[in-house]
Coordinates of C-alpha atoms and ligand atoms in Angstrom, one line a residue:
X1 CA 1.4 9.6 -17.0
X2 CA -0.9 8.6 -14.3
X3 CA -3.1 6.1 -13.3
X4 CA -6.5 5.6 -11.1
X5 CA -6.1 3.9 -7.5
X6 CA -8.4 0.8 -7.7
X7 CA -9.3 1.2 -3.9
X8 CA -10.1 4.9 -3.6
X9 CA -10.2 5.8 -7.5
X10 CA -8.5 9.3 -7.7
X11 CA -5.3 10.0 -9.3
X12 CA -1.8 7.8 -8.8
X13 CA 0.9 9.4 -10.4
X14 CA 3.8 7.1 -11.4
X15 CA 5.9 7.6 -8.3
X16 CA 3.8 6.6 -5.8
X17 CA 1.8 3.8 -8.2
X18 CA 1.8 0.3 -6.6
X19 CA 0.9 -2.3 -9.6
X20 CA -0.1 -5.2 -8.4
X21 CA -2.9 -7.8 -9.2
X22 CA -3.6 -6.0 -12.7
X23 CA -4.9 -2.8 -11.1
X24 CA -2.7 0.8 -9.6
X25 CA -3.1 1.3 -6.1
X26 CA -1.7 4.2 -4.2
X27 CA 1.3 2.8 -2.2
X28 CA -1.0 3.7 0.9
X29 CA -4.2 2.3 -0.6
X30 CA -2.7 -1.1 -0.7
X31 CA -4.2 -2.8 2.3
X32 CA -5.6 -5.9 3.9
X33 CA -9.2 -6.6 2.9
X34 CA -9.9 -7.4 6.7
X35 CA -7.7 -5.1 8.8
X36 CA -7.4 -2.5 7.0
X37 CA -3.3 -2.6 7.4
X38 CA -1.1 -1.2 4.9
X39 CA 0.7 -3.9 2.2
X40 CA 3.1 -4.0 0.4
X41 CA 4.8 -5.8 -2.4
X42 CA 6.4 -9.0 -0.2
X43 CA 3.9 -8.6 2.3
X44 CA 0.7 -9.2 0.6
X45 CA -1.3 -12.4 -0.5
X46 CA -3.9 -12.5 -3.1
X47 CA -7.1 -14.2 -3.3
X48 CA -9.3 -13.5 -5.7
X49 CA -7.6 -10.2 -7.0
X50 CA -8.2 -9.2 -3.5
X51 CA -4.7 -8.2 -0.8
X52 CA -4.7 -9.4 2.4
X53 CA -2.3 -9.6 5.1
X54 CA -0.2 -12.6 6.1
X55 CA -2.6 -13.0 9.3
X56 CA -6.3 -12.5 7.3
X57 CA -5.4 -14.4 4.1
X58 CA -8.2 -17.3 4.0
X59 CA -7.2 -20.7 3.7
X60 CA -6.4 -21.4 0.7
X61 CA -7.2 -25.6 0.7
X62 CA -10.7 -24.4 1.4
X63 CA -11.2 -22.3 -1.5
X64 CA -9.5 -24.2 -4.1
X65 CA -8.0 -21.3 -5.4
X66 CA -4.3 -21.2 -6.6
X67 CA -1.7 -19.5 -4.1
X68 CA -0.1 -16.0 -4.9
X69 CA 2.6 -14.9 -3.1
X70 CA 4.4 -12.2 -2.9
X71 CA 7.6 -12.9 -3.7
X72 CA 9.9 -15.8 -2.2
X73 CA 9.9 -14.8 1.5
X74 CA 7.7 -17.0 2.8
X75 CA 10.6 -20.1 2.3
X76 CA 13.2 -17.2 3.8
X77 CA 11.0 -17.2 6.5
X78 CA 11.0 -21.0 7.2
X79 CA 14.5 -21.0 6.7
X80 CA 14.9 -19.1 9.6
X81 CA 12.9 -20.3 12.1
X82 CA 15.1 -23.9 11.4
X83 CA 18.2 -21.8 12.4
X84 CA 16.8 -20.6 15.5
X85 CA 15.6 -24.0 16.6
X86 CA 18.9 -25.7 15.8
X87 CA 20.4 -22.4 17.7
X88 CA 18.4 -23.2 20.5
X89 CA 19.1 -26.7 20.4
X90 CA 23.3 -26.1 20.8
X91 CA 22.0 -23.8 24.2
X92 CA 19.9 -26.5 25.8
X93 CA 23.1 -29.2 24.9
X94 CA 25.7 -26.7 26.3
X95 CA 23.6 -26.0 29.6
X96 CA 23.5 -30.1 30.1
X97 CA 26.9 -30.1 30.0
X98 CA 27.4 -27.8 32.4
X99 CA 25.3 -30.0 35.1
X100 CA 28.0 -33.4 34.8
Ligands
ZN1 ZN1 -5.7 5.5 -3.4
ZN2 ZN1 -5.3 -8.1 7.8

């Protein structure tokens, strides 16, 4: 069985078909509307059936529209950055220390 790529419309076979947003991409058809930069599945965002990338996806408050993400990662991601500033935090009370 195979499918049509929705961005350059020739043949997708099922092991290199991406399904997202309703339509088959090729796996490296699936790219940012603005840049042009390959996607994937936890990467992208969605607007309007359209991918983007993490750095071109419009602001969503403006639009009204209702947020798809790919995936969880973005809280992951927020998780992390807490760690590293606590992290950082412990280094800059260590150092202190140091100077009594
Ligand atoms: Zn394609
Ligand atoms: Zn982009």
């Amino acid at each position: 069985m195979s499918y049509k790529c929705f961005a350059c419309g020739k043949t997708v076979y099922q092991t290199e078909v991406l399904k997202i947003l309703g339509r088959e991409y090729h796996k490296r058809c699936f790219r940012c509307k603005v840049c042009n930069c390959v996607l994937n599945m936890k990467s992208y965002r969605a607007l309007d059936g359209n991918p983007y990338c993490r750095a071109h996806y419009p602001n969503v408050s403006e639009h009204g529209a209702q947020m798809n993400y790919g995936g969880e990662q973005q809280q992951e991601e927020k998780q992390e950055v807490q760690q590293e500033e606590q992290y950082q935090e412990e280094q800059q009370e260590e150092q202190q220390e140091e100077y009594y």
